[in-house]
Structure formats: C-alpha cells, structure tokens
Amino acid sequence: MGKLRFLISIIIGKIVYLIGKPFGKSTNLPGIIMLKICPDALARFKMPEKVICVTGTNGKTGTSNLLTHIIKSSGKTVLNNSKGSNMATGLVSALVTDSTLSGKIKSDVAVLEVDERSSQYIYTRFTPDIILCTNLFRDSIMRNGHSEFIFDKINDYLSKDTVLVLNGNDGISGLLGENVCERVFFSVEKTERSTKECEDTVCDLIACPKCNHKLDFEYYHYNHIGVPKCANCGFALPESKFTATDVDFENGTFKVKGADGESLTLTFQKGNFFNVFNITGAVAVCRLLGISEEVIQSSTEDLSSKTGRFDQKNFGGVEIISMLSKNQNPISCSQSLKYLNSADGEKDVVLLITDSNDSVHGHEDISWLYDTDFSPLKNDNIKNIYIGGTRCFDTAACLEIKGIDTAKLKLFTDYGKLADELCKEASDDRKVVVYFELYATRVVKMIKDKMNSRGGEKE
C-alpha cells in the first residue's frame, strides 16, 4: 500500500509542478500535496550516489548554489533546490521534478539546502554523505529561540555515516558531531580587519562550551566568529584542513590552502566577508568529492559575483545595488550593512528589512533590530535613508536610539510612494543601495522598474 501511495503522489506531484510552474507555485506546492498523500515520501526516493546537504544560519542558498555550479562544471548532473525552499515540502518538490515514476533520482549528485529546524524530519528520512554547516547564530527569536537550541536540533540527528564539513572559526557549529562522525574543518586566517575584541553589537559565544569559564579569543572576524581558546581547560577547535588566507578586501581576492599543500587564488564580492567563508566551505566539499583545483578555480571565477543574492546595475542613469538582508537575522543584516564602509562615493540607502508581508505573517517581534549593527549608516557619504513598510516607525526609532541622524530618515508605509519619492530625488552622481528581506523582492523590482523609466537599464 505504501508503494502505491508513493507512486500516486509522484504522478500528482509532477502534474502539480507542471501546472504551477507558470504561476510560480511549483516551489512548495507539489511537496505539500505529495506529503499529504504519502507522509513518508521523502524516505522513499532512491537518492543518487552522492547527497550533500547545506545547513546553517547564514549562507545556505549562496553556498549550495555555488556547490551546484562547481559540481556541474566537473561534468556531473546535479539536483538542487536552488530557490531556497529548504524544508521537507521544498525538498520533496525538488526531488519529484528529477525523479522517475518509481522515485529514482536521475541526477548524479543532489545538493540540498536544509533548514536547520527541519533536521529531525529530513536526516531521519535519508542519510546525507556530506553535511556542510556554514555557521550558527542567533536568528528569529519566535522561530529559532537561540543558537544552542538549533545546535541540538542538528546534532541529535546526525549519522555516523555522514561527513561533516564545519566552520573552524565558529565555536558553536564547530562542536557538531563530536564523537559521532568524521569531521572536516575550514577556516579563515586573521585578516587586516580582524580585531582583538568583539566590536559587533552581539557575541553569541562568551563562555567556554566545555567548562563555562570566560572564553578568550586570539582574534575576532565578526561577532563570535574567530579563534576561540579557553585558558582554563584548553578548549580549542580542531585544526582546519582547508584555510582561507591573504584576504584582500580592496581587490576582492583570497587564497585557499589545503592540507596537501594546494593553493587556489579565488575572488569574492568586495565588502561581503560572508562570501569568503561560503566559498571556502564549498571548496572543502568539492575537494572531498575529488573535483580538481582547475575546475574549482574556473567555476568560482564564473560565479564570483553571484554566490549571494546581490545585484548591481545602472537603471535610468542611477547605479542601484540591491542586497538581500535576511529578515529577523541581526548577523546577516549587520554584515550586509558593512558593505557601505567599502563602497565609494555618495549613497542613498533604502531599508526594506522588516517583513513586507507582516499583516500575513504577523512578525510582531522587532527586538532583532536592536541586535543589529547600524553604525555604517553614520557614514558622512550617506545622504538619505529611505525606510519602507508598516514597521518603518519601529526601524526609525531604533536608528534614532543608535545615533543615526534622523534628518536623513524618510519613512513610508506605502512602498509605491517610497519608490516614487526615490525616483524623484535620486541623483545620477549618487548610488542607491537597497537592503531587502526575501518577501520584498517585488518591491525592489518595482523600484528598479520605476527608475528604469528615467532612461533605461545600462550595463
């Protein structure tokens, strides 16, 4: 009976995918319906020879997309839930599009982005060959609670047959899989911007995870990411097999050194330090898969400007830079804002960082704003700060408390009016930097379309 239910669910899932695709309803809907028909559908697919899962608080989508690109460049076919629908319904939707009617996945490799909280459901349905965890930070309080809670969600459902690829600068996620499975670490060496003390608003790792003594750091990259060491019990993370060195922020280049002496010179998005970690983690996975240095080198060059949700183009004579800033995630938002410190020239900033669908989702908690480092908005070369959404007043109040010049703030509960005002006031000699949360993608498109009417898009 179970096999029959699975077969029926696959047939209906494929039909729903084909019908829903033109309307943008194919990301989750096939999986939702399939799991109603066959609740254990995820366990019944015959997975390919290699299954790689990418999880963590920040960087999942960009890293999994980069992995997919490199592996495809090596000559393999790859299944990837590239749209970032990373819970069970999204994974089932992705799998059914690449399966035969019997449930056999046709691709050589599956690269699956996995929501951290879904670990219990997903890792008990199939065993990944490799799990890459990018990092663990505080995230949405209502959904994720705190990083230790998410740690347990992942750690409790790991298999001894999985290889973990872990961030060797993260004293939280770096403890995953101890005494459970094989672990391989990647890290980033000290850079010119590393600091002796944590200069960010929040630090999620203060006490030693082994003895609870006050934890020391050789240096910090950002927040709790750095080199933690305990003077009391000797705690330290294991040595990394893959290490990023010589990070050049001005030119956007760095090197990755492997344990066997190999060295690759790679590029990253200038101003996006997250990108260095994500690329290094992806390189680690690819080397474990046996992909050559040459393929990795050429593939990362091809995709160096596309590993995150970042776009930079000229619309109507105005350069617009749009950057995804994960909603209710202060670490992601803070790191995105640091781009302003490296971008030359005068700028107008647009903040679409609170939930544009707040009336639907009901995200009442705005405490994450106060964990966010908004200090880059104090730069003299920032002329105007446009804030959109029903929570624009909450954001403005936070910025005022944090010392941002309120004379620069322009508040709009109506996104259309914000776009109109921006188009009217934008200057050809000023960049526009738009920070947007996932559900505000349509607002960013509207801004670009209206600005585009001023003279067309120019590369």
Coordinates of C-alpha atoms in Angstrom, one line a residue:
M1 CA 0.0 0.0 0.0
G2 CA 2.9 2.3 0.8
K3 CA 4.5 1.9 -2.6
L4 CA 1.1 2.6 -4.3
R5 CA 0.6 5.8 -2.3
F6 CA 4.1 6.9 -3.2
L7 CA 3.5 6.2 -6.9
I8 CA 0.3 8.1 -6.8
S9 CA 2.0 11.0 -5.0
I10 CA 4.7 11.2 -7.6
I11 CA 2.3 11.3 -10.5
I12 CA 0.2 14.0 -8.8
G13 CA 3.3 15.9 -7.7
K14 CA 4.6 16.0 -11.3
I15 CA 1.3 17.2 -12.6
V16 CA 1.1 19.9 -9.9
Y17 CA 4.6 21.0 -10.7
L18 CA 3.8 21.4 -14.4
I19 CA 0.6 23.3 -13.8
G20 CA 2.0 25.5 -11.0
K21 CA 5.3 26.4 -12.7
P22 CA 4.0 29.2 -14.9
F23 CA 2.3 30.8 -11.8
G24 CA 5.4 30.5 -9.5
K25 CA 3.6 27.8 -7.4
S26 CA 6.0 24.9 -8.0
T27 CA 8.5 25.5 -5.2
N28 CA 6.5 24.1 -2.3
L29 CA 3.0 23.1 -3.6
P30 CA 4.0 19.7 -5.1
G31 CA 5.7 18.7 -1.9
I32 CA 2.8 19.8 0.2
I33 CA 0.4 17.7 -1.7
M34 CA 2.7 14.7 -2.0
L35 CA 3.3 14.6 1.7
K36 CA -0.5 14.7 2.3
I37 CA -0.9 11.6 0.1
C38 CA 2.3 9.8 1.2
P39 CA 3.7 11.2 4.5
D40 CA 6.9 9.2 4.2
A41 CA 7.6 10.2 0.6
L42 CA 11.0 11.8 1.4
A43 CA 12.2 8.4 2.7
R44 CA 11.0 6.5 -0.4
F45 CA 13.0 8.3 -3.1
K46 CA 16.1 6.4 -4.3
M47 CA 18.7 9.0 -3.8
P48 CA 21.8 9.5 -6.1
E49 CA 25.3 8.2 -5.3
K50 CA 26.2 11.4 -3.5
V51 CA 23.9 13.6 -1.4
I52 CA 25.2 16.8 0.0
C53 CA 23.2 18.9 2.5
V54 CA 24.0 22.6 3.3
T55 CA 22.6 24.0 6.5
G56 CA 23.4 26.8 9.0
T57 CA 22.0 30.2 9.9
N58 CA 23.5 32.3 7.1
G59 CA 24.8 31.5 3.7
K60 CA 22.9 28.3 2.8
T61 CA 21.4 29.4 -0.5
G62 CA 24.5 31.1 -1.9
T63 CA 26.8 28.2 -0.8
S64 CA 24.5 25.4 -2.2
N65 CA 24.1 27.3 -5.5
L66 CA 27.9 27.7 -5.8
L67 CA 28.4 24.0 -5.0
T68 CA 25.9 23.1 -7.7
H69 CA 27.7 25.2 -10.2
I70 CA 31.1 23.8 -9.4
I71 CA 29.9 20.2 -9.5
K72 CA 28.1 20.7 -12.8
S73 CA 31.3 22.2 -14.2
S74 CA 33.1 19.0 -13.3
G75 CA 30.7 17.1 -15.7
K76 CA 28.2 15.7 -13.2
T77 CA 24.4 16.3 -13.3
V78 CA 23.1 18.0 -10.1
L79 CA 19.7 18.2 -8.4
N80 CA 19.4 21.4 -6.3
N81 CA 16.6 23.2 -4.6
S82 CA 18.0 26.4 -5.8
K83 CA 15.1 28.7 -4.9
G84 CA 15.9 28.2 -1.2
S85 CA 12.7 26.3 -0.3
N86 CA 14.6 24.2 2.3
M87 CA 12.0 22.4 4.5
A88 CA 10.6 19.0 3.8
T89 CA 7.9 20.2 1.3
G90 CA 10.6 22.1 -0.7
L91 CA 12.9 19.1 -0.8
V92 CA 10.1 16.8 -1.9
S93 CA 9.1 19.3 -4.6
A94 CA 12.7 19.4 -5.9
L95 CA 13.1 15.6 -5.8
V96 CA 9.9 14.9 -7.7
T97 CA 11.0 17.1 -10.6
D98 CA 14.1 15.0 -11.1
S99 CA 12.8 11.5 -10.4
T100 CA 11.4 8.7 -12.5
L101 CA 7.9 7.4 -11.7
S102 CA 9.5 4.8 -9.4
G103 CA 11.2 7.6 -7.4
K104 CA 14.7 7.1 -8.6
I105 CA 16.6 10.4 -8.8
K106 CA 18.1 10.9 -12.3
S107 CA 20.9 13.3 -11.4
D108 CA 24.4 12.1 -10.3
V109 CA 24.5 14.3 -7.2
A110 CA 21.9 16.0 -5.0
V111 CA 22.9 19.4 -3.4
L112 CA 20.1 20.2 -0.9
E113 CA 19.7 23.3 1.2
V114 CA 18.2 22.2 4.5
D115 CA 16.5 24.4 7.1
E116 CA 18.2 23.8 10.5
R117 CA 15.0 23.2 12.3
S118 CA 14.0 20.5 9.8
S119 CA 16.9 18.3 10.7
Q120 CA 14.8 15.9 12.8
Y121 CA 12.5 15.2 9.9
I122 CA 14.9 15.3 7.0
Y123 CA 18.0 13.4 8.4
T124 CA 15.9 10.6 9.7
R125 CA 14.4 10.1 6.2
F126 CA 17.8 9.7 4.4
T127 CA 21.5 9.9 5.3
P128 CA 23.5 12.6 3.6
D129 CA 27.0 11.7 2.5
I130 CA 28.2 15.2 3.4
I131 CA 26.6 17.9 5.5
L132 CA 28.2 21.4 5.3
C133 CA 27.2 23.7 8.2
T134 CA 28.1 27.3 7.4
N135 CA 27.6 28.7 10.9
L136 CA 25.2 29.0 13.8
F137 CA 24.0 32.4 15.1
R138 CA 21.0 33.9 16.8
D139 CA 18.1 34.1 14.4
S140 CA 14.4 34.7 14.6
I141 CA 13.5 34.6 18.4
M142 CA 10.0 33.3 17.7
R143 CA 11.1 30.6 15.4
N144 CA 14.6 29.6 16.4
G145 CA 14.9 30.6 20.0
H146 CA 18.7 30.6 20.3
S147 CA 21.7 29.1 18.7
E148 CA 22.1 26.3 21.3
F149 CA 18.5 25.2 20.6
I150 CA 19.3 24.9 16.9
F151 CA 22.6 23.2 17.6
D152 CA 20.7 20.4 19.4
K153 CA 18.2 20.2 16.5
I154 CA 21.0 19.3 14.1
N155 CA 23.3 17.4 16.4
D156 CA 20.7 14.9 17.7
Y157 CA 20.0 13.6 14.2
L158 CA 23.5 13.1 12.7
S159 CA 24.5 9.7 11.4
K160 CA 27.9 8.1 11.8
D161 CA 28.0 7.6 8.1
T162 CA 27.9 11.3 7.3
V163 CA 31.0 13.5 6.9
L164 CA 30.5 16.9 8.5
V165 CA 32.2 20.0 6.9
L166 CA 32.4 22.6 9.6
N167 CA 33.4 26.3 10.1
G168 CA 36.6 26.1 12.1
N169 CA 36.1 29.8 13.2
D170 CA 32.7 29.1 14.8
G171 CA 32.9 27.8 18.3
I172 CA 29.2 26.9 18.2
S173 CA 28.6 24.9 15.0
G174 CA 32.2 23.7 15.2
L175 CA 31.2 21.4 18.1
L176 CA 28.6 19.5 15.9
G177 CA 29.2 15.8 15.5
E178 CA 31.8 15.3 18.3
N179 CA 32.3 11.5 18.8
V180 CA 29.5 10.9 16.2
C181 CA 31.0 11.1 12.7
E182 CA 34.0 12.2 10.7
R183 CA 34.5 16.0 10.7
V184 CA 36.5 18.2 8.3
F185 CA 37.1 21.9 9.2
F186 CA 37.6 25.0 7.1
S187 CA 38.5 28.4 8.4
V188 CA 39.8 31.9 7.5
E189 CA 43.1 33.2 8.9
K190 CA 43.5 36.6 10.5
T191 CA 42.8 39.5 8.2
E192 CA 43.6 43.2 8.3
R193 CA 40.1 43.8 9.6
S194 CA 40.2 41.2 12.4
T195 CA 40.1 42.6 15.9
K196 CA 41.3 41.7 19.4
E197 CA 37.9 42.4 20.9
C198 CA 34.4 41.8 19.5
E199 CA 33.3 45.1 18.0
D200 CA 29.9 44.0 16.9
T201 CA 26.6 44.5 18.8
V202 CA 26.2 40.9 19.8
C203 CA 28.5 37.9 20.6
D204 CA 26.8 34.6 20.9
L205 CA 29.8 32.8 22.4
I206 CA 31.2 34.2 25.6
A207 CA 31.7 31.2 28.0
C208 CA 33.7 28.1 27.2
P209 CA 31.4 25.4 25.9
K210 CA 33.3 22.8 27.9
C211 CA 34.0 24.3 31.3
N212 CA 31.9 27.6 31.3
H213 CA 34.9 29.6 32.1
K214 CA 35.2 33.0 30.4
L215 CA 36.4 32.3 26.8
D216 CA 39.4 34.0 25.3
F217 CA 39.8 34.7 21.6
E218 CA 43.1 35.1 19.7
Y219 CA 41.1 37.4 17.4
Y220 CA 37.6 38.0 16.1
H221 CA 36.5 38.2 12.5
Y222 CA 32.9 39.3 13.4
N223 CA 30.5 38.5 16.2
H224 CA 31.7 35.2 17.7
I225 CA 33.5 34.1 14.5
G226 CA 37.2 34.0 15.2
V227 CA 39.7 31.8 17.1
P228 CA 38.2 30.9 20.5
K229 CA 40.5 29.3 23.1
C230 CA 40.0 28.6 26.8
A231 CA 42.8 29.4 29.2
N232 CA 41.1 27.3 31.9
C233 CA 40.5 23.9 30.2
G234 CA 42.5 24.3 27.0
F235 CA 39.4 24.1 24.7
A236 CA 40.1 25.0 21.0
L237 CA 38.6 23.9 17.7
P238 CA 40.4 21.2 15.7
E239 CA 42.9 22.3 13.1
S240 CA 41.4 23.2 9.7
K241 CA 42.1 21.1 6.6
F242 CA 41.2 24.0 4.3
T243 CA 42.2 27.5 5.2
A244 CA 41.5 30.9 3.5
T245 CA 44.5 33.2 3.7
D246 CA 45.6 36.6 2.2
V247 CA 42.1 38.1 2.1
D248 CA 42.4 41.3 0.0
F249 CA 39.3 43.4 0.7
E250 CA 40.2 46.1 -1.7
N251 CA 40.6 43.8 -4.7
G252 CA 38.2 41.0 -3.6
T253 CA 40.7 38.1 -3.7
F254 CA 41.9 35.5 -1.3
K255 CA 43.7 32.1 -1.3
V256 CA 42.5 28.7 -0.1
K257 CA 45.2 26.3 1.1
G258 CA 44.5 22.6 1.5
A259 CA 46.2 20.1 3.8
D260 CA 48.2 18.6 0.9
G261 CA 49.8 21.9 0.0
E262 CA 47.5 23.0 -2.8
S263 CA 46.7 26.7 -3.1
L264 CA 43.9 28.4 -5.1
T265 CA 43.5 32.1 -5.6
L266 CA 39.8 33.0 -5.7
T267 CA 37.6 36.0 -5.9
F268 CA 34.7 37.2 -3.7
Q269 CA 32.2 40.0 -3.6
K270 CA 34.0 43.1 -2.3
G271 CA 32.5 44.1 1.0
N272 CA 30.9 40.7 1.6
F273 CA 33.1 38.8 4.1
F274 CA 30.4 36.1 4.4
N275 CA 31.3 35.2 0.8
V276 CA 34.9 34.2 1.8
F277 CA 33.6 31.6 4.3
N278 CA 30.9 30.3 1.9
I279 CA 33.4 29.8 -0.9
T280 CA 36.0 28.2 1.3
G281 CA 33.3 25.8 2.7
A282 CA 32.2 25.0 -0.9
V283 CA 35.9 24.4 -1.9
A284 CA 36.3 22.0 1.0
V285 CA 33.3 19.9 -0.1
C286 CA 34.4 19.8 -3.7
R287 CA 37.9 18.7 -2.8
L288 CA 36.4 15.9 -0.7
L289 CA 34.4 14.9 -3.8
G290 CA 37.7 14.7 -5.8
I291 CA 36.9 17.7 -8.0
S292 CA 40.1 19.2 -9.4
E293 CA 41.6 22.5 -8.4
E294 CA 41.4 23.7 -12.0
V295 CA 37.6 23.1 -12.2
I296 CA 37.1 24.8 -8.8
Q297 CA 39.2 27.8 -9.9
S298 CA 37.4 28.4 -13.2
S299 CA 33.9 27.8 -11.6
T300 CA 34.3 30.2 -8.8
E301 CA 35.6 32.9 -11.2
D302 CA 32.4 32.3 -13.3
L303 CA 30.2 32.7 -10.3
S304 CA 32.2 35.1 -8.0
S305 CA 29.5 37.8 -8.3
K306 CA 26.6 35.5 -8.0
T307 CA 27.2 33.5 -4.8
G308 CA 24.8 35.6 -2.8
R309 CA 21.6 37.5 -3.6
F310 CA 23.4 40.6 -4.8
D311 CA 22.8 42.7 -7.9
Q312 CA 24.5 45.8 -9.2
K313 CA 23.2 47.6 -12.4
N314 CA 22.5 51.0 -13.7
F315 CA 18.8 52.0 -14.0
G316 CA 17.8 55.2 -15.6
G317 CA 21.3 56.6 -15.1
V318 CA 21.4 55.7 -11.4
E319 CA 23.6 52.8 -10.1
I320 CA 21.4 50.6 -7.9
I321 CA 22.9 47.9 -5.7
S322 CA 20.4 45.5 -4.2
M323 CA 21.4 43.1 -1.4
L324 CA 19.3 40.5 0.4
S325 CA 19.3 41.1 4.1
K326 CA 17.7 38.1 5.9
N327 CA 14.6 39.2 7.9
Q328 CA 14.8 38.9 11.7
N329 CA 18.5 38.0 11.5
P330 CA 20.7 40.6 13.0
I331 CA 24.0 39.0 12.0
S332 CA 23.1 38.8 8.3
C333 CA 21.8 42.3 8.4
S334 CA 24.9 43.7 10.2
Q335 CA 27.3 42.0 7.7
S336 CA 25.3 43.3 4.7
L337 CA 25.4 46.9 6.1
K338 CA 29.2 46.7 6.3
Y339 CA 29.2 46.9 2.6
L340 CA 28.6 50.6 3.0
N341 CA 32.0 51.0 4.5
S342 CA 33.7 49.8 1.4
A343 CA 31.5 51.4 -1.3
D344 CA 33.0 54.6 -2.6
G345 CA 31.0 57.8 -3.3
E346 CA 27.8 59.3 -2.0
K347 CA 24.9 57.0 -1.5
D348 CA 21.2 56.9 -0.7
V349 CA 20.2 53.8 1.3
V350 CA 16.8 52.0 1.2
L351 CA 15.8 49.8 4.1
L352 CA 13.2 47.2 3.3
I353 CA 14.3 44.9 6.1
T354 CA 11.1 44.4 8.1
D355 CA 8.6 41.9 6.8
S356 CA 6.7 43.3 3.8
N357 CA 4.0 40.7 4.5
D358 CA 3.8 41.5 8.2
S359 CA 0.0 41.6 8.1
V360 CA 0.0 38.0 6.8
H361 CA 3.0 36.6 8.8
G362 CA 2.3 38.5 12.0
H363 CA 6.0 39.0 12.9
E364 CA 5.4 41.2 15.9
D365 CA 8.8 40.8 17.5
I366 CA 11.2 43.6 16.4
S367 CA 13.9 43.1 19.1
W368 CA 16.3 41.8 16.4
L369 CA 16.7 45.3 15.2
Y370 CA 18.4 46.3 18.4
D371 CA 20.9 43.4 18.0
T372 CA 21.8 44.8 14.5
D373 CA 24.8 47.0 14.0
F374 CA 23.6 50.0 12.1
S375 CA 26.8 52.1 12.6
P376 CA 27.7 52.0 8.8
L377 CA 24.6 54.3 8.3
K378 CA 26.5 57.0 10.2
N379 CA 28.9 57.5 7.3
D380 CA 29.0 61.1 6.0
N381 CA 28.7 59.9 2.4
I382 CA 25.2 58.6 3.1
K383 CA 22.8 61.4 2.2
N384 CA 19.3 59.8 2.6
I385 CA 17.9 56.8 4.3
Y386 CA 14.5 55.6 3.0
I387 CA 12.7 53.2 5.3
G388 CA 9.7 51.2 4.0
G389 CA 6.9 49.1 5.4
T390 CA 4.3 49.1 8.2
R391 CA 7.2 48.8 10.7
C392 CA 9.2 51.8 9.3
F393 CA 8.5 53.7 12.5
D394 CA 9.9 50.9 14.7
T395 CA 13.1 50.8 12.5
A396 CA 13.3 54.6 12.7
A397 CA 13.0 54.6 16.5
C398 CA 15.8 52.0 16.6
L399 CA 18.1 54.1 14.4
E400 CA 17.5 57.2 16.4
I401 CA 18.5 55.3 19.6
K402 CA 21.6 54.1 17.9
G403 CA 22.7 57.6 17.0
I404 CA 21.7 57.8 13.3
D405 CA 21.0 61.3 12.1
T406 CA 17.2 61.5 12.0
A407 CA 17.3 64.3 9.4
K408 CA 18.4 61.7 6.8
L409 CA 15.4 59.4 7.5
K410 CA 12.4 59.3 5.1
L411 CA 9.6 57.0 6.2
F412 CA 7.0 55.3 4.0
T413 CA 4.4 52.8 5.0
D414 CA 3.4 52.7 1.3
Y415 CA 6.1 51.1 -0.9
G416 CA 4.8 52.8 -4.0
K417 CA 5.2 56.2 -2.5
L418 CA 8.7 55.3 -1.4
A419 CA 9.6 54.3 -5.0
D420 CA 8.1 57.5 -6.4
E421 CA 10.0 59.7 -3.9
L422 CA 13.2 57.9 -4.5
C423 CA 12.9 58.2 -8.3
K424 CA 12.2 61.9 -7.9
E425 CA 15.1 62.6 -5.6
A426 CA 17.7 60.2 -6.8
S427 CA 20.8 61.8 -8.3
D428 CA 22.9 60.4 -11.1
D429 CA 26.0 61.0 -9.1
R430 CA 24.8 59.0 -6.1
K431 CA 24.5 55.3 -5.8
V432 CA 21.3 53.7 -4.4
V433 CA 21.9 50.8 -2.0
V434 CA 18.8 48.7 -1.3
Y435 CA 18.7 46.2 1.5
F436 CA 15.7 44.0 1.3
E437 CA 14.2 40.9 3.0
L438 CA 13.0 38.0 1.0
Y439 CA 9.4 39.0 0.7
A440 CA 10.3 42.5 -0.5
T441 CA 11.7 41.2 -3.8
R442 CA 8.7 42.6 -5.6
V443 CA 9.3 46.0 -4.0
V444 CA 12.9 46.0 -5.3
K445 CA 11.6 45.2 -8.8
M446 CA 9.1 48.0 -8.6
I447 CA 11.8 50.5 -7.6
K448 CA 14.1 49.3 -10.5
D449 CA 11.2 49.4 -13.0
K450 CA 10.3 53.0 -12.0
M451 CA 13.9 54.1 -12.0
N452 CA 14.4 52.4 -15.3
S453 CA 11.8 54.7 -16.9
R454 CA 14.2 57.5 -16.3
G455 CA 16.4 56.3 -19.2
G456 CA 16.7 52.5 -19.4
E457 CA 19.0 49.9 -17.9
K458 CA 22.7 50.2 -18.7
E459 CA 25.3 47.6 -18.0

